[in-house]
Coordinates of C-alpha atoms in Angstrom, one line a residue:
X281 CA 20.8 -200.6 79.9
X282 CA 20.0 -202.2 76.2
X283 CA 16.1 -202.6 77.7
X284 CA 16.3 -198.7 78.3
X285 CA 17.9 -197.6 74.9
X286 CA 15.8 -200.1 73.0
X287 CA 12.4 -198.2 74.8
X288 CA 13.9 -194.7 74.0
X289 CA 14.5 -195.7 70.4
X290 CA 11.1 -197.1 70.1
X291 CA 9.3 -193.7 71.5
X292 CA 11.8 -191.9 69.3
X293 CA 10.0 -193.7 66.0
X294 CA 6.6 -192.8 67.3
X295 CA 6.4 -189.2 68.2
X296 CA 8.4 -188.0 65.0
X297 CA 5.5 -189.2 63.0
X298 CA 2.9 -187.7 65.0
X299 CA 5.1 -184.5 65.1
X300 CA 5.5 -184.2 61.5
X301 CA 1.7 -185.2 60.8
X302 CA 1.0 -181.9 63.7
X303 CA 3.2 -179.8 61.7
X304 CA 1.4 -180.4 58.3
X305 CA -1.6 -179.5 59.3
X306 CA -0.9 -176.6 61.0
X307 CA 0.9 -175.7 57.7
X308 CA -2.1 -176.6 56.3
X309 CA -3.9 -174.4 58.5
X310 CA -2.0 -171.4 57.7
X311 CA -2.1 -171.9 54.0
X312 CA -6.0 -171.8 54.2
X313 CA -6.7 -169.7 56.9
X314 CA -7.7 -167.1 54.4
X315 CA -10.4 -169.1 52.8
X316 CA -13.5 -170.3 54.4
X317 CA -13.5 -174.2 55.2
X318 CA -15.8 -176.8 54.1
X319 CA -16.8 -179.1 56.7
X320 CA -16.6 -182.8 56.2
X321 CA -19.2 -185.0 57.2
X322 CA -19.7 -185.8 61.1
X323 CA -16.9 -182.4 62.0
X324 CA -18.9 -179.3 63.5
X325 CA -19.4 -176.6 61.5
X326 CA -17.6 -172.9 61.8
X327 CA -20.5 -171.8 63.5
X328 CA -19.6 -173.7 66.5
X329 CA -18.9 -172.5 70.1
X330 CA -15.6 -171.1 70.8
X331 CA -14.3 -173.3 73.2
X332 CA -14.5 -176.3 70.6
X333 CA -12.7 -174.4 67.6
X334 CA -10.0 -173.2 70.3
X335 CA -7.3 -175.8 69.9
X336 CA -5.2 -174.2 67.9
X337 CA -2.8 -171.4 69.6
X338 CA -2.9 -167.6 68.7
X339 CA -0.7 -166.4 66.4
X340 CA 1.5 -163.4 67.8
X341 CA 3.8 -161.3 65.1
X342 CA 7.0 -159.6 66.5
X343 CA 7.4 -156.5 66.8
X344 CA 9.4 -155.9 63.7
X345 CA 6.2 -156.7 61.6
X346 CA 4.2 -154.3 62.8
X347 CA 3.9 -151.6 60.5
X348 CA 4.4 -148.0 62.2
X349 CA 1.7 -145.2 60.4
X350 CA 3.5 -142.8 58.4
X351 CA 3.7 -139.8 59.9
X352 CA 0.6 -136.9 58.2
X353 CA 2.0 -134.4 56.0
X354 CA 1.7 -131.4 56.4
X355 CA -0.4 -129.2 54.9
X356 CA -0.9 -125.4 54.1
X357 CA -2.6 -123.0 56.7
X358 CA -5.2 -122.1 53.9
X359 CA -6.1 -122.5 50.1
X360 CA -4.3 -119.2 48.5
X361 CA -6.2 -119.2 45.8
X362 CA -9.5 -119.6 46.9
X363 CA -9.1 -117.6 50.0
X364 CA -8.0 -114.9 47.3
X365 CA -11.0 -115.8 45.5
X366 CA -13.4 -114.6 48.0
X367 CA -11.6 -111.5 49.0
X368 CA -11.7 -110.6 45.5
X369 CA -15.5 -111.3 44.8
X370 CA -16.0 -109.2 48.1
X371 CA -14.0 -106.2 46.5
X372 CA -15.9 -106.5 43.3
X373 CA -18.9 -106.3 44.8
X374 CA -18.2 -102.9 46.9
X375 CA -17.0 -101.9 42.7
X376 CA -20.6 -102.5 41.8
X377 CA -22.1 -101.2 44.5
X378 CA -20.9 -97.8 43.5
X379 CA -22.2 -98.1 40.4
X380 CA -25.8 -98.5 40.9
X381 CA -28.1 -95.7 39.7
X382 CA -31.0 -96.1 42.2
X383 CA -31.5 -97.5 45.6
X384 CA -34.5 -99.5 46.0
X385 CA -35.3 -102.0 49.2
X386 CA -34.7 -104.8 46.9
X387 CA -31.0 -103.7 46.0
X388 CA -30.4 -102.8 49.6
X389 CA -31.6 -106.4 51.0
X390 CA -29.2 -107.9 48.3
X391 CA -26.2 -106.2 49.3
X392 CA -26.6 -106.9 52.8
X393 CA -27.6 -110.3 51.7
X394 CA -24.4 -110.6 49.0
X395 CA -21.4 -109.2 51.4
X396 CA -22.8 -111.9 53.9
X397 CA -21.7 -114.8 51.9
X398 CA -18.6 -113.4 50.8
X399 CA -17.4 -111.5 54.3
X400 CA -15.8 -114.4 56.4
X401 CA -13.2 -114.3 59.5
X402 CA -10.6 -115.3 56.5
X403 CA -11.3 -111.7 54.3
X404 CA -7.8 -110.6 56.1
X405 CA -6.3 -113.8 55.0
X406 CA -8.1 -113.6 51.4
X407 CA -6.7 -110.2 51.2
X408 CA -2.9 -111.6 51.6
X409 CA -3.3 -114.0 49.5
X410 CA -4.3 -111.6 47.0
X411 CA -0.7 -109.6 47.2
X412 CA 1.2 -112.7 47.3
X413 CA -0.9 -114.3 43.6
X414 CA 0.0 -111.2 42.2
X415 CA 3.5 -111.0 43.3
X416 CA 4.0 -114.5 42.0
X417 CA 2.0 -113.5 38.8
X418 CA 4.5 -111.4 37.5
X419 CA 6.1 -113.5 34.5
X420 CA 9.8 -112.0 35.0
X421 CA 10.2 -112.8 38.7
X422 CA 8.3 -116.6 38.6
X423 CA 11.0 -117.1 35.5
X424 CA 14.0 -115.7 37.6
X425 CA 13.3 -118.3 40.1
X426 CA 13.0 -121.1 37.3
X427 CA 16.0 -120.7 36.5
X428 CA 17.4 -120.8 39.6
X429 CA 15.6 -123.9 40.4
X430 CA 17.0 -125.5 36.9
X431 CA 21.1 -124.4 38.0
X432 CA 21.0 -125.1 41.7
X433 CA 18.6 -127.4 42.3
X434 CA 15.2 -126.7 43.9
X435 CA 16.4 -127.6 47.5
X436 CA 19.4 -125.3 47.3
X437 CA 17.0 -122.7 46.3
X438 CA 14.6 -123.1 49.3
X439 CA 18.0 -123.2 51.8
X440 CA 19.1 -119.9 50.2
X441 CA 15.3 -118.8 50.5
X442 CA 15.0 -119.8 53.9
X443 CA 18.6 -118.8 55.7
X444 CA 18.7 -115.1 54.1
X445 CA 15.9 -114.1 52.1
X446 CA 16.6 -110.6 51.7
X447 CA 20.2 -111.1 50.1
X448 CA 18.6 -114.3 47.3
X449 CA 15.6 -112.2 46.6
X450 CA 17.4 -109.5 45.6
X451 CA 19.4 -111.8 43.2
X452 CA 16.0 -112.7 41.6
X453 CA 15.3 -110.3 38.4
X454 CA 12.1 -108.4 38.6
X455 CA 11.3 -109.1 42.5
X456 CA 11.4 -105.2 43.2
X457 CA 8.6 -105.2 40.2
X458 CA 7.2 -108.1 42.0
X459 CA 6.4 -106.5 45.5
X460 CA 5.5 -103.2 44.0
X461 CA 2.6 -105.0 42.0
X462 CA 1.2 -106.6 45.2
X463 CA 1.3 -103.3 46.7
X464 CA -0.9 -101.9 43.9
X465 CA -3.3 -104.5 43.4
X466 CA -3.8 -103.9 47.5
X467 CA -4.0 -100.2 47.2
X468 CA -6.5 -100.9 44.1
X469 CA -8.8 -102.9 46.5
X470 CA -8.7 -100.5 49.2
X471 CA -9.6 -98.2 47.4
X472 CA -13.0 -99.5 45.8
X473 CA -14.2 -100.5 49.2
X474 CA -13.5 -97.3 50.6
X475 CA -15.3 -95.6 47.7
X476 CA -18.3 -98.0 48.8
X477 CA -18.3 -97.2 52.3
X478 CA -18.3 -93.9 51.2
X479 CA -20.7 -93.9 48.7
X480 CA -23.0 -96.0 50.7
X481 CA -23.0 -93.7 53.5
X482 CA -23.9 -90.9 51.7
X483 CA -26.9 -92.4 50.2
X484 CA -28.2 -93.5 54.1
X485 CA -28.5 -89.6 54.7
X486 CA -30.2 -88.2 51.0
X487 CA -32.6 -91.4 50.7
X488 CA -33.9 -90.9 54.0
X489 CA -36.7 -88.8 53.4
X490 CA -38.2 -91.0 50.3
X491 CA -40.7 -93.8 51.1
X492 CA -39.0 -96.7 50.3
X493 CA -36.3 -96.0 52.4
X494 CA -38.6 -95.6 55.4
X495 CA -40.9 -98.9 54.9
X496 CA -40.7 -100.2 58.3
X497 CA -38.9 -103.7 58.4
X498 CA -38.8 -106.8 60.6
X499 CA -35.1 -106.6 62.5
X500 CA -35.3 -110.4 63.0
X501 CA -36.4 -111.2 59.6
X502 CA -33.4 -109.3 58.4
X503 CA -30.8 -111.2 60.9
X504 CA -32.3 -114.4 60.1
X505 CA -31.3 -113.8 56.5
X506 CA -28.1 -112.1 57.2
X507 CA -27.0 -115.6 59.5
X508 CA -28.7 -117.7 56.9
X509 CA -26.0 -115.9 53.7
X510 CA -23.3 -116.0 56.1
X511 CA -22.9 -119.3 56.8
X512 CA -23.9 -120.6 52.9
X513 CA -21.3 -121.6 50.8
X514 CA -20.0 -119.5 47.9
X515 CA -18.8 -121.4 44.8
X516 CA -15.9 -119.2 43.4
X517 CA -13.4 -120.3 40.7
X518 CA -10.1 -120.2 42.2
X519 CA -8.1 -117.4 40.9
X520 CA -5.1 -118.4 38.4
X521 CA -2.2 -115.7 37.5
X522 CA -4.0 -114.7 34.3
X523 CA -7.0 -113.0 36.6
X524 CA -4.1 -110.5 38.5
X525 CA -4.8 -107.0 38.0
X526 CA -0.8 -105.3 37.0
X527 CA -1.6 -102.3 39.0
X528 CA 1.7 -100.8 40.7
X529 CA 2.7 -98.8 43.6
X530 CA 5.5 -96.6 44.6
X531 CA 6.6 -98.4 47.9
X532 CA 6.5 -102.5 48.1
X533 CA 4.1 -104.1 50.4
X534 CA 6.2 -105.9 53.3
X535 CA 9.3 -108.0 52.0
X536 CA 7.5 -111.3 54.1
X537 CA 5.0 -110.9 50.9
X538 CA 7.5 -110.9 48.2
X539 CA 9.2 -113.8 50.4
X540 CA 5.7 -115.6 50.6
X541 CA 5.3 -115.0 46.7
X542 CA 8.6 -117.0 46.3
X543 CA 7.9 -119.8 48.3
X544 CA 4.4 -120.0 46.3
X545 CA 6.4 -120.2 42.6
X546 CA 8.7 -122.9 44.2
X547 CA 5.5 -124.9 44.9
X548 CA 5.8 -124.4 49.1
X549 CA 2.6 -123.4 49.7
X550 CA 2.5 -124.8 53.4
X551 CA 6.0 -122.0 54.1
X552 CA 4.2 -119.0 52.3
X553 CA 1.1 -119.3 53.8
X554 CA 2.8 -119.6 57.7
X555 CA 4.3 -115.9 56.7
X556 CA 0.9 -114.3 56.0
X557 CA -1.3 -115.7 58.6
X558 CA -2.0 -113.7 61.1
X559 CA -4.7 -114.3 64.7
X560 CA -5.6 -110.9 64.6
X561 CA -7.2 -110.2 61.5
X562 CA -9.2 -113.3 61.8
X563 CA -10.1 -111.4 65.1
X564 CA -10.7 -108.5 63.1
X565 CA -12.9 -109.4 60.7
X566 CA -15.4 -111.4 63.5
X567 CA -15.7 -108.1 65.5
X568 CA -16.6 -107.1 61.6
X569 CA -19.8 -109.4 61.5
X570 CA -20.9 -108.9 65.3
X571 CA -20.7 -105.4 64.5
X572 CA -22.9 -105.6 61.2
X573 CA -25.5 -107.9 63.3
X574 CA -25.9 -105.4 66.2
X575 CA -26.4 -102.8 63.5
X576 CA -29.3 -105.0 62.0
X577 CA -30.9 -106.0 65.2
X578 CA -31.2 -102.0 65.7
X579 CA -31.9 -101.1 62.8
X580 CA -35.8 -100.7 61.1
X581 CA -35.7 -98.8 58.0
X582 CA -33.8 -99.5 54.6
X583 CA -31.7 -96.2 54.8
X584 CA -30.2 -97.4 58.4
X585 CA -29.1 -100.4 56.5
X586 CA -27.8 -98.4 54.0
X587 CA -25.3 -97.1 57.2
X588 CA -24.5 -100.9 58.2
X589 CA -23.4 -101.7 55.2
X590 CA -21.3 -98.3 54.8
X591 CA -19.8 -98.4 58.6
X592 CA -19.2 -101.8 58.7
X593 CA -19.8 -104.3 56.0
X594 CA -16.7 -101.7 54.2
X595 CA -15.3 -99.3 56.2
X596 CA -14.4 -101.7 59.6
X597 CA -13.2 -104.5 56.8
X598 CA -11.0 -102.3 55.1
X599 CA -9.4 -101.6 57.9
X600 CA -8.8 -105.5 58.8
X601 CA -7.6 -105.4 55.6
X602 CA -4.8 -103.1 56.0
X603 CA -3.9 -104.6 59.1
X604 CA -3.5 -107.6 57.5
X605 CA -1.2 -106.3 55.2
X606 CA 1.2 -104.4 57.2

């Protein structure tokens, strides 16, 4: 029995050594597994096979140490301001349109050309924008709402905002104001593009006769263009509350507006922008371009451009427009 113990002991004294020698230089390892190793003279070099620099075991970290991805935020349907951008570029060219003296081939080709870059499937979209950056551009009303913010707290705000809207808004100084500016800044638009679609199509009748409006034209030439403006991109700044038009209407535009207005001042852009979105007048406005393009293709002579631009380039947008804003 002595013999055994005295063997045991014995083994005892030699592995703990060779344990504690394996442990340091797989600490060792680890300390310097970041840095690229030098190899002494006679050892292989880190180039070699796999199977010789395999000794040591994989590493596997629990689960715990695994970092789980952070979850995307979310973000708005659309940029308000640069959507409202583009609708208002569009309305401001129907405002010059109207204001040109002669008609020439050149000027025709340039507003087919111009209301191709700015006419997208988001002009119903740019247009509702447009009524909520004014609502939220009227001083009083953004100022109300600051000061809510600065008693309650901004997230007491949104929960008030977001259970009842009607009853808080109607706390809020100014938001009748508010809503009836949107609604006139709308009207305002409507109105110069109907005066353009109007204008335009009266001028496709009394040029007809003149020789410039009957030089005979390449139809593919002119869709080629027409594809080529659409799908270019249009640098526009993005509109801030000092470029709002203060035109006012009798009756308000839709209260989700003045809500959407709201949410924009309290810096919820992804909320105010899920209130104005709506499938159809992105529907709208593509029936808009096939419609201008079928025109084209049939069409030879400036003067029956003239009538695309009048029937559909303004007159069918409008109308996405005031479905949009319904």
């Amino acid at each position: 029995m002595k013999r055994i113990i005295a063997i045991s002991v014995l083994a005892v004294s030699v592995c703990i050594p060779v344990l504690a020698v394996q442990a340091s230089v797989l600490d060792l390892q680890d300390a310097t597994s970041g840095q690229m190793p030098v190899p002494a003279a006679g050892e292989p070099s880190a180039t070699a096979p796999a199977a010789q620099a395999a000794e040591v075991p994989p590493t596997t970290l629990p689960p715990e140490a695994i970092a789980t991805p952070l979850p995307l935020a979310e973000v708005p349907a659309f940029d308000l301001a640069a959507t409202a951008a583009r609708f208002n570029a569009l309305v401001g060219e129907a405002d010059r349109l109207t204001t040109l003296r002669t008609l020439t081939p050149e000027a025709v080709e340039g507003a087919l050309l111009s209301t191709a870059r700015l006419s997208s499937s988001g002009i119903s979209e740019g247009a509702a924008s447009y009524a909520v950056l004014s609502a939220s551009a009227h001083a009083p009303f953004a100022s109300s709402l600051q000061t809510a913010v600065n008693l309650l707290g901004r997230d007491a705000v949104l929960e008030r905002l977001k259970n009842d809207p009607e009853a808080f808004l109607g706390l809020v100084a100014s938001s009748n104001e508010a809503a009836t500016i949107a609604s006139g800044v709308m009207a305002d638009s409507l109105v110069k593009m109907d005066k353009a679609s109007q204008v335009l199509g009266d001028a496709a009748y009394s040029v007809q006769k003149e020789a410039w409006a009957q030089r005979e034209m390449d139809p593919q030439l002119i869709l080629a263009a027409h594809r080529t403006a659409s799908a270019s991109p249009v640098e526009l700044s993005p509109l801030g509350a000092s470029d709002m038009r203060n035109t006012r209407a009798e009756a308000p535009l839709d209260k989700r507006f003045l809500v959407a207005a709201a949410y924009h001042v309290l810096g919820d852009d992804v909320t105010s922008t899920k209130l104005i979105t709506r499938t159809g007048g992105k529907m709208c406005m593509t029936r808009v371009q096939l419609n201008v393009r079928q025109c084209l293709a049939a069409s030879r002579y400036p003067y029956e451009h003239l009538f695309c631009l009048a029937r559909h380039s303004f007159q069918e947008s409008s109308g996405c427009v005031r479905d949009a804003i319904r």
